[in-house]
PDB file of C-alpha atoms in Angstrom:
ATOM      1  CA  UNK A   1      18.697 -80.780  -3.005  1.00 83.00           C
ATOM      2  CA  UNK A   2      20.938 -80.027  -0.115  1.00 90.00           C
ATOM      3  CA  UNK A   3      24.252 -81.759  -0.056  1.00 93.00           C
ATOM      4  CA  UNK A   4      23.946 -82.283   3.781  1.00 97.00           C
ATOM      5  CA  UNK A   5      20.799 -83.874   4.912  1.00 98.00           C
ATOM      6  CA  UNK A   6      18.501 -82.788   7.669  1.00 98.00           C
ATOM      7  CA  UNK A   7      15.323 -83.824   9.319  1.00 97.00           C
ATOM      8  CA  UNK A   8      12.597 -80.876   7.637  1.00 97.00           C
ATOM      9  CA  UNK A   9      10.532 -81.068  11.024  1.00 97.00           C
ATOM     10  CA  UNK A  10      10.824 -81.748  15.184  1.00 96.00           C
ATOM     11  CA  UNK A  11       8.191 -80.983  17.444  1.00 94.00           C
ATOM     12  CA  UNK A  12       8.719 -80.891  21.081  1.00 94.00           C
ATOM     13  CA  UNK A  13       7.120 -80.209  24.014  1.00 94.00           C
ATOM     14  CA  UNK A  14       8.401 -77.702  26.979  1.00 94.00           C
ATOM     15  CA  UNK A  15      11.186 -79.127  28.904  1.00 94.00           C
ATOM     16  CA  UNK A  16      12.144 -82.409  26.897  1.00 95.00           C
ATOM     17  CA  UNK A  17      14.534 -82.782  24.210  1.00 96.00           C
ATOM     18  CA  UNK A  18      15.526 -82.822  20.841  1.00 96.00           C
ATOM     19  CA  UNK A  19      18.019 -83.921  18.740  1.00 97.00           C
ATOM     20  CA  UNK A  20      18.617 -83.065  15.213  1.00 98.00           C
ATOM     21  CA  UNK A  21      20.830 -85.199  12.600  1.00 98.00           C
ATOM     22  CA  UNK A  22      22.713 -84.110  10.123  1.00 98.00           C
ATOM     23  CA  UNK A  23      24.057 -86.273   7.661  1.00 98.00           C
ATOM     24  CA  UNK A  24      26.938 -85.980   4.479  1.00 97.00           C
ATOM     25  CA  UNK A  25      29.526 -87.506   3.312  1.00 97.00           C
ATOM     26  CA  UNK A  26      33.646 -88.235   3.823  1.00 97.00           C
ATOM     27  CA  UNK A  27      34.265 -85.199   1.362  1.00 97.00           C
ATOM     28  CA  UNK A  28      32.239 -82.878   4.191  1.00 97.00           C
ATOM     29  CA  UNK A  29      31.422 -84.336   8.213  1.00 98.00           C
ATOM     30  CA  UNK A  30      33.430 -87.075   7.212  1.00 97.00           C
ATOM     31  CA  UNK A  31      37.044 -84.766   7.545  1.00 96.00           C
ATOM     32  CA  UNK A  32      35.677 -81.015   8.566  1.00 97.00           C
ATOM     33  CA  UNK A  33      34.570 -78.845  10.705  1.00 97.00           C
ATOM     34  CA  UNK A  34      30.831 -78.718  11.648  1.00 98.00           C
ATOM     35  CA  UNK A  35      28.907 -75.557  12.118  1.00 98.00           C
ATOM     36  CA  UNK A  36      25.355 -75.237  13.381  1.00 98.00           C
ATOM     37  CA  UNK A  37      23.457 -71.933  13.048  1.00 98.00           C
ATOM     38  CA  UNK A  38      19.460 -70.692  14.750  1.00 98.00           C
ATOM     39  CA  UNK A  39      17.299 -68.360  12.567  1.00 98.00           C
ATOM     40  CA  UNK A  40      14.186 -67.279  13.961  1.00 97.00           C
ATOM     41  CA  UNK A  41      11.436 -65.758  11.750  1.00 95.00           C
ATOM     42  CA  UNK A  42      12.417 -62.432   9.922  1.00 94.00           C
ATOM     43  CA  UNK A  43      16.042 -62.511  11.651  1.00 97.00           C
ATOM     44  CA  UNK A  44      19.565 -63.130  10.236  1.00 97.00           C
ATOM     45  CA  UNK A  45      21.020 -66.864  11.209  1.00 97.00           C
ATOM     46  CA  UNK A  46      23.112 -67.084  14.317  1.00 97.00           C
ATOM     47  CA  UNK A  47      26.348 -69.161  14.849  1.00 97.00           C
ATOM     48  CA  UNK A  48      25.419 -71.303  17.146  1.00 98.00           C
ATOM     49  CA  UNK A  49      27.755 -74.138  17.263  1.00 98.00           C
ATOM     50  CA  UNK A  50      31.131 -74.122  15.904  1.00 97.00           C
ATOM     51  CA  UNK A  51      34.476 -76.570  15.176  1.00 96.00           C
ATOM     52  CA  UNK A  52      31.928 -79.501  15.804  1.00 97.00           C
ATOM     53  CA  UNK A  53      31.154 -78.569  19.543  1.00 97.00           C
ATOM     54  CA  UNK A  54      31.870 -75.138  20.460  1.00 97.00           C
ATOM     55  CA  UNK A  55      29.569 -72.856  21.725  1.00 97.00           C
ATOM     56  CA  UNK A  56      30.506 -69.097  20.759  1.00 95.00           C
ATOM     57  CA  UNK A  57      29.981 -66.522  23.993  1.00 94.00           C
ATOM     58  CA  UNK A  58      26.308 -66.248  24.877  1.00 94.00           C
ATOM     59  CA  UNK A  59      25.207 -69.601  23.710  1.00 96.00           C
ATOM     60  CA  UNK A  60      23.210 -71.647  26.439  1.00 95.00           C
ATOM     61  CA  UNK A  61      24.483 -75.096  27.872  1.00 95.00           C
ATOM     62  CA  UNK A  62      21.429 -76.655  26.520  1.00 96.00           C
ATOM     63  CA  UNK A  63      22.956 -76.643  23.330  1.00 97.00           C
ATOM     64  CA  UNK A  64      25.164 -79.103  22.494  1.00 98.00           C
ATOM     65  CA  UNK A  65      26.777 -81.293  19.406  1.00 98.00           C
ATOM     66  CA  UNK A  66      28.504 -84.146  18.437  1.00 97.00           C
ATOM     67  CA  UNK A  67      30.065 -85.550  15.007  1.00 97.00           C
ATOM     68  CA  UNK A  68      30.572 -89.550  14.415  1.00 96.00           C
ATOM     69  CA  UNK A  69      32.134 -90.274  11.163  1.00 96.00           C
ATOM     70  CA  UNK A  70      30.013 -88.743   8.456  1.00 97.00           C
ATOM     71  CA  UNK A  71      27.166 -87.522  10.454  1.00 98.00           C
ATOM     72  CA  UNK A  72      26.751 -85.014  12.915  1.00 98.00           C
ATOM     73  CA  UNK A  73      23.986 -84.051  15.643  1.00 98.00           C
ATOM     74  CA  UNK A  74      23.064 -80.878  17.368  1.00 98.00           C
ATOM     75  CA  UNK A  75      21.265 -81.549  20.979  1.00 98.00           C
ATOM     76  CA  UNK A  76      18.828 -78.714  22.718  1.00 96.00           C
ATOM     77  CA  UNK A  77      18.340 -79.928  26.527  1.00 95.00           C
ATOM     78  CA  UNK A  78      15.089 -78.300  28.676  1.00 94.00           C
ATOM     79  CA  UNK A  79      13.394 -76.612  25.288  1.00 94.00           C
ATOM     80  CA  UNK A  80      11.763 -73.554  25.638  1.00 92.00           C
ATOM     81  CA  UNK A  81       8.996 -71.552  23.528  1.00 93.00           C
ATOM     82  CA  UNK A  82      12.010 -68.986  22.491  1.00 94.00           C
ATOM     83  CA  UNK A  83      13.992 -71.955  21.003  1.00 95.00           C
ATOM     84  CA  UNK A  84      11.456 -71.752  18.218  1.00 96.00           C
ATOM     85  CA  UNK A  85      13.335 -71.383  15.279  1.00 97.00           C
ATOM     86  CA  UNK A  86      15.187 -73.142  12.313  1.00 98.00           C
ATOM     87  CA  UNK A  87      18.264 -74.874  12.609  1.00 98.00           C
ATOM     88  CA  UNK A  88      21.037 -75.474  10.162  1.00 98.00           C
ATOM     89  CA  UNK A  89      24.112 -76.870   9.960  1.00 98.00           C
ATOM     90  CA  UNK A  90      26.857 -76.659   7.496  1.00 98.00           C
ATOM     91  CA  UNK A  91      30.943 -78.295   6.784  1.00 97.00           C
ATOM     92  CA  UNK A  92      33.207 -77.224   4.196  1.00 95.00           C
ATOM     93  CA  UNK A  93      32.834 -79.889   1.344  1.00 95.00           C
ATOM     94  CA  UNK A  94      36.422 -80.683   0.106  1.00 95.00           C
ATOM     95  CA  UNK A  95      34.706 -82.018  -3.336  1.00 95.00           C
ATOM     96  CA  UNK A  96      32.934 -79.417  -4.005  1.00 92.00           C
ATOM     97  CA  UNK A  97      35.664 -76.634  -2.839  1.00 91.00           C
ATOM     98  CA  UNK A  98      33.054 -74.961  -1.066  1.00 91.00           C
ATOM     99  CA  UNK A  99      30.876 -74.700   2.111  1.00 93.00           C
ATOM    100  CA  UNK A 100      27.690 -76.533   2.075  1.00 95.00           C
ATOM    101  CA  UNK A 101      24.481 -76.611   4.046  1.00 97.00           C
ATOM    102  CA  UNK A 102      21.903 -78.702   5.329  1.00 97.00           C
ATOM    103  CA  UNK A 103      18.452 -77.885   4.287  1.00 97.00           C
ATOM    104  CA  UNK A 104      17.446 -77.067   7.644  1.00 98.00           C
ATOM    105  CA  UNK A 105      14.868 -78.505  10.784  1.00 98.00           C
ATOM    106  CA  UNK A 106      12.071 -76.577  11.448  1.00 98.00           C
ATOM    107  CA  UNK A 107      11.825 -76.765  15.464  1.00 97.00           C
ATOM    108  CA  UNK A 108       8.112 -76.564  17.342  1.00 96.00           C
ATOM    109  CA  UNK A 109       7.106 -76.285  20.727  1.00 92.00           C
ATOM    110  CA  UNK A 110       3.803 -77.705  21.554  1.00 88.00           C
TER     111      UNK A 110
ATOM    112  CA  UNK B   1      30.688 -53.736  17.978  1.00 93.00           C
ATOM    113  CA  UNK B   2      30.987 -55.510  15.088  1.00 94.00           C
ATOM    114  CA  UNK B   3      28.383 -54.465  12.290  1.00 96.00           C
ATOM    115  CA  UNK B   4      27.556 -55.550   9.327  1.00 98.00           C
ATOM    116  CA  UNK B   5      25.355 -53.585   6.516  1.00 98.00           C
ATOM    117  CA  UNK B   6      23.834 -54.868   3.339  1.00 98.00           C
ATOM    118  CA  UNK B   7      22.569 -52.516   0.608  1.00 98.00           C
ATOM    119  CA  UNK B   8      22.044 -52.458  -2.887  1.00 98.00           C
ATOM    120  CA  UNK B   9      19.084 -54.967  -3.445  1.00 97.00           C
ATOM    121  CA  UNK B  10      15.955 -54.300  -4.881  1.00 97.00           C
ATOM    122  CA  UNK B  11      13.622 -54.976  -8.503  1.00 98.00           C
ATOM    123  CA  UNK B  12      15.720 -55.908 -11.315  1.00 98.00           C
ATOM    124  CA  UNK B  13      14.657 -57.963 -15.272  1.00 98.00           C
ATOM    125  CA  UNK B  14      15.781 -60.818 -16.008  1.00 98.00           C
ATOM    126  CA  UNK B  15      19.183 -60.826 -17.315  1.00 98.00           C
ATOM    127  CA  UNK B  16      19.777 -57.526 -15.704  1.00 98.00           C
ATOM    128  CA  UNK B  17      22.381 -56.802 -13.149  1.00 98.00           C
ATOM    129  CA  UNK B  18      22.841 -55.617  -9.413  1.00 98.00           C
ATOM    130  CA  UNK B  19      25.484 -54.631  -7.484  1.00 98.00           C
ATOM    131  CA  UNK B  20      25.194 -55.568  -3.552  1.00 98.00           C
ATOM    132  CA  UNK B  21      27.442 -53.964  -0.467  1.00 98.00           C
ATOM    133  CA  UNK B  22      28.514 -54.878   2.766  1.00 98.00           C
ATOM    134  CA  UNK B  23      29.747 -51.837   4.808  1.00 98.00           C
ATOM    135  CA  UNK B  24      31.694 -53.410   7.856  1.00 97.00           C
ATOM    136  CA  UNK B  25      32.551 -51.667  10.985  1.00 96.00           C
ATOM    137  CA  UNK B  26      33.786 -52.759  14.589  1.00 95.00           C
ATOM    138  CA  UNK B  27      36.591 -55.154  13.658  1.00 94.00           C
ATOM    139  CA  UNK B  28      39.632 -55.031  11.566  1.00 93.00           C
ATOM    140  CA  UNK B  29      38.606 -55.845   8.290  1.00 93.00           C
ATOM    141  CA  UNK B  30      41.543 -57.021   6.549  1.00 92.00           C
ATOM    142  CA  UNK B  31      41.740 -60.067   9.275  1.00 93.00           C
ATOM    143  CA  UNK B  32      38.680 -61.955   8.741  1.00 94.00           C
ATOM    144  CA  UNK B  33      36.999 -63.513   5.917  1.00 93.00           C
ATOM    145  CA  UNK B  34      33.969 -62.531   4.150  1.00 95.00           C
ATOM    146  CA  UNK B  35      30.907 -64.369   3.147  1.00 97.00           C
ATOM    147  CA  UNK B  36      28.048 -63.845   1.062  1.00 98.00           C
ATOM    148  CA  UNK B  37      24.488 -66.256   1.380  1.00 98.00           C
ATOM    149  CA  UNK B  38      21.237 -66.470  -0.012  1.00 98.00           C
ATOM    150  CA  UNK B  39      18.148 -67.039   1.234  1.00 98.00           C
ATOM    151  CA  UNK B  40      15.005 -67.849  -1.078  1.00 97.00           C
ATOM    152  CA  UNK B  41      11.703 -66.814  -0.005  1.00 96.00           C
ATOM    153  CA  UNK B  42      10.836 -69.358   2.254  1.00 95.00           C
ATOM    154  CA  UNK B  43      13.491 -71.913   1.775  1.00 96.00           C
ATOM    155  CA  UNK B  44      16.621 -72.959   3.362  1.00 96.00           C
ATOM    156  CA  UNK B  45      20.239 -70.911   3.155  1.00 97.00           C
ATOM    157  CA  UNK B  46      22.494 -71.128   0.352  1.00 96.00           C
ATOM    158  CA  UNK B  47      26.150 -70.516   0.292  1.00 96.00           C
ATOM    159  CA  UNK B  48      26.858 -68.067  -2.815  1.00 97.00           C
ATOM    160  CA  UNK B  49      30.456 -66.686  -2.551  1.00 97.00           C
ATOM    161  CA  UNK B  50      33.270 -65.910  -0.154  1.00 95.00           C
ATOM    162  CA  UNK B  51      36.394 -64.063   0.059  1.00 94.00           C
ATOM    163  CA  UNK B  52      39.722 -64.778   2.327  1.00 91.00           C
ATOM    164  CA  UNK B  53      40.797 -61.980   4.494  1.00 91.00           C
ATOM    165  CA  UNK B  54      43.552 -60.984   2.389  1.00 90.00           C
ATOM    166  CA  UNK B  55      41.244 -61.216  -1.161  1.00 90.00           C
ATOM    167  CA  UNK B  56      43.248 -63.505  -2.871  1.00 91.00           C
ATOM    168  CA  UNK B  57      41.387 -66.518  -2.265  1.00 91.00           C
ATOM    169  CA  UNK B  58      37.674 -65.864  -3.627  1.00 94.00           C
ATOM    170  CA  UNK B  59      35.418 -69.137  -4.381  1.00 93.00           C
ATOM    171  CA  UNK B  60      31.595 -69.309  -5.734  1.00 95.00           C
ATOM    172  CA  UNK B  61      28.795 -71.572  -5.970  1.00 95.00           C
ATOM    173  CA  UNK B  62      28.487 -73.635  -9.211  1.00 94.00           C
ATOM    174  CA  UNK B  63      24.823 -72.168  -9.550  1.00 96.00           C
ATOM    175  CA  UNK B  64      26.477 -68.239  -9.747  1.00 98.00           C
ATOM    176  CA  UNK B  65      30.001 -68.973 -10.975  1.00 97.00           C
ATOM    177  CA  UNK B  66      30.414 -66.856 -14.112  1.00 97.00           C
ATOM    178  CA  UNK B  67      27.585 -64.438 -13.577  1.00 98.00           C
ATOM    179  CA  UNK B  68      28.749 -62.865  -9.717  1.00 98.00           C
ATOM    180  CA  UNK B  69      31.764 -61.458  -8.777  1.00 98.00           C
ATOM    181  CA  UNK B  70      32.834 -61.077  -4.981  1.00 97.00           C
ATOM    182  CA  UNK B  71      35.299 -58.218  -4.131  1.00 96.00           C
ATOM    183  CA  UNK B  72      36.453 -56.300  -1.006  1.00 95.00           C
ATOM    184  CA  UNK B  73      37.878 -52.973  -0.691  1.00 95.00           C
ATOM    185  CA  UNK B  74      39.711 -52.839   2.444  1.00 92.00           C
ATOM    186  CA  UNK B  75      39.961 -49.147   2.349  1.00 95.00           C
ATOM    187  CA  UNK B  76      36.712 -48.734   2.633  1.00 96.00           C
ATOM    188  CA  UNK B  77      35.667 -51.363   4.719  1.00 97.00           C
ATOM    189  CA  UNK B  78      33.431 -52.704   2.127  1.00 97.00           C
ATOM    190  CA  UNK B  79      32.417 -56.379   0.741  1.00 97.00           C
ATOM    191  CA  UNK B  80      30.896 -56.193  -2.752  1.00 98.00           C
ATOM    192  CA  UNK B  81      28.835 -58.434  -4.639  1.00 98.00           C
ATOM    193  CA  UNK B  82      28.549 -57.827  -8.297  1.00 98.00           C
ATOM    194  CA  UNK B  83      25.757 -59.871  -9.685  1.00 98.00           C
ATOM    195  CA  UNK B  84      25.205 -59.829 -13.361  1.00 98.00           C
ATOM    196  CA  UNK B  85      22.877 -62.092 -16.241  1.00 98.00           C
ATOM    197  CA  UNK B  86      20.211 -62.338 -13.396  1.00 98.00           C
ATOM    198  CA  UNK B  87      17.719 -65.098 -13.608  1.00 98.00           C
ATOM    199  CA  UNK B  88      14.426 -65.656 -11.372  1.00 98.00           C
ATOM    200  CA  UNK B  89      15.813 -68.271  -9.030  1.00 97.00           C
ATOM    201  CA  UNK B  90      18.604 -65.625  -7.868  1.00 98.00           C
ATOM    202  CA  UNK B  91      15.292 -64.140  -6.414  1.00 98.00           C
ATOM    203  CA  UNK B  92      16.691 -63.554  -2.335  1.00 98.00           C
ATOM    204  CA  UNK B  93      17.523 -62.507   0.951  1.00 98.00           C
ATOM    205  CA  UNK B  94      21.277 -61.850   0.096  1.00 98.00           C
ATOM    206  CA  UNK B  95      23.493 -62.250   3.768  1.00 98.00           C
ATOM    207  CA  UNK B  96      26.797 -60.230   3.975  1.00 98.00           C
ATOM    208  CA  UNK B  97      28.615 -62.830   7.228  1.00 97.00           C
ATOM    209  CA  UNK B  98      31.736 -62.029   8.673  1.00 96.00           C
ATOM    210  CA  UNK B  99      33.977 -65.769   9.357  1.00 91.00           C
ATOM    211  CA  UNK B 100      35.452 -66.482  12.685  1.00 89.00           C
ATOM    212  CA  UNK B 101      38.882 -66.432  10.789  1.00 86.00           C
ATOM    213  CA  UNK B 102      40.671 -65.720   7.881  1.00 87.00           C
ATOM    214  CA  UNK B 103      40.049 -68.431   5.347  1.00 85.00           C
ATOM    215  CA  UNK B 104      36.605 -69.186   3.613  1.00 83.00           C
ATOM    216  CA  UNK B 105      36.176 -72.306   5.475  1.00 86.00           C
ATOM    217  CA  UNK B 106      36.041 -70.616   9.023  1.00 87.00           C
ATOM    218  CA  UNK B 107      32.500 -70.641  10.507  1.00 93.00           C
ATOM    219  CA  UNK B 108      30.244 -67.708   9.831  1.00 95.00           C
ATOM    220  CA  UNK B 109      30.469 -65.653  13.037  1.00 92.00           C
ATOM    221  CA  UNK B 110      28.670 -62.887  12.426  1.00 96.00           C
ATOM    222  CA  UNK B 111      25.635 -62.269   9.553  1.00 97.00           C
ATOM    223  CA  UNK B 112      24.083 -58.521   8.392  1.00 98.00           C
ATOM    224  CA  UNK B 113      20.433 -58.139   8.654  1.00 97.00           C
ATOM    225  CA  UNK B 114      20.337 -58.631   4.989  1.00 98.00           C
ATOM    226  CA  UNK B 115      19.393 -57.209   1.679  1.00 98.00           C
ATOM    227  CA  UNK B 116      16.024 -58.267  -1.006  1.00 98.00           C
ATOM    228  CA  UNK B 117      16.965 -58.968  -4.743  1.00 98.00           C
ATOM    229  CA  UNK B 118      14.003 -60.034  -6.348  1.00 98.00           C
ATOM    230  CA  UNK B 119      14.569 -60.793 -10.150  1.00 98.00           C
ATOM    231  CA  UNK B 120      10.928 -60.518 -12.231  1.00 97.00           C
ATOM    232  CA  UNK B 121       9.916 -58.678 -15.331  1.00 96.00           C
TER     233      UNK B 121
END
């Protein structure tokens, strides 16, 4: 049981959108930092979104986030076959002294 | 270029013990935190333990606390993972991850290709 909660599944078709919730508490989202991170199959996970809305150097414009009180959302514009992957994202947890993850959303492309 | 190497996995019992390391290269070491996470086989990631960039702040999940011990050797350039009392559900991908700062909380910039414990008799 993760302690933030994601969608397990989003399918998609080429060029539309998704979004992808991600939802905790005031101890987490509620006063920290949101971080979202892409693993594809067989690969290491990749920051992807940082501080809520920052993209590191690299990152496509298609990806994008937002945070509204205890919930946060990560946003991939125009989807392509390559943005296959899983996506997770993850706060610092001031209750639990710790960092915390969601248990991730598998993303398809029809 | 910043690089990150995990070794020391492999077959262990039940109630045995491992000892996992990150070798670190292409930043300076003693300016960044480290991170360690776990992937089960097929499931999603799990945040095991962390380290500040000076070592004096280190923090673990309930689910290890007790049984792992994270240390870093800045001499070396080396993140260590000292995982004792072994049980089947520490059965993972372990991640070595490099934070975009100094404390614990920073977001994990940078993550090693990984290393396989699998705990079974």
């Amino acid at each position: 049981q993760s302690v933030l909660t994601q969608p397990p599944s989003a399918s998609v078709t080429p060029g539309q959108s998704v979004t992808i919730s991600c939802s905790g508490t005031s101890f987490n989202i509620g006063s920290k930092s949101v971080n979202w991170y892409q693993q594809f199959p067989g690969a290491a996970p990749k920051l992807l979104i940082y501080n809520d809305n920052q993209r590191p150097s690299g990152v496509p414009d298609r990806f994008s986030a937002s945070k509204s009180g205890a919930s946060a959302t990560l946003a991939i514009s125009g989807l392509q076959s390559e943005d296959e992957a899983d996506y997770y994202c993850a706060s610092w947890d001031d209750h639990l002294h710790r960092p915390v993850f969601g248990g991730g959303t598998k993303v398809t492309v029809l | 270029e910043v690089k990150l190497l995990e070794s020391g996995g492999g077959l262990v019992q039940p109630g045995g013990s491992l000892k996992l390391s990150c070798a670190a290269s292409g930043f300076t070491f003693n300016d960044f935190a480290l991170t360690w996470v776990r992937q089960p086989p097929g499931k999603g990631l799990e945040w095991v333990s962390g380290a500040s960039a000076s070592g004096s702040s280190l923090y673990y999940a309930d689910s290890v606390k007790g049984r792992f011990t994270v240390s870093r050797d800045d001499l070396t350039q080396t993140l260590y993972l000292q995982m004792n009392s072994l049980r089947a559900e520490d059965t993972a991908i372990y991640y070595c991850a490099k934070g975009l700062s100094r404390g614990v909380i920073a977001p994990l910039h940078f993550w090693g290709r990984g290393t396989l414990v699998t705990v079974s008799s």
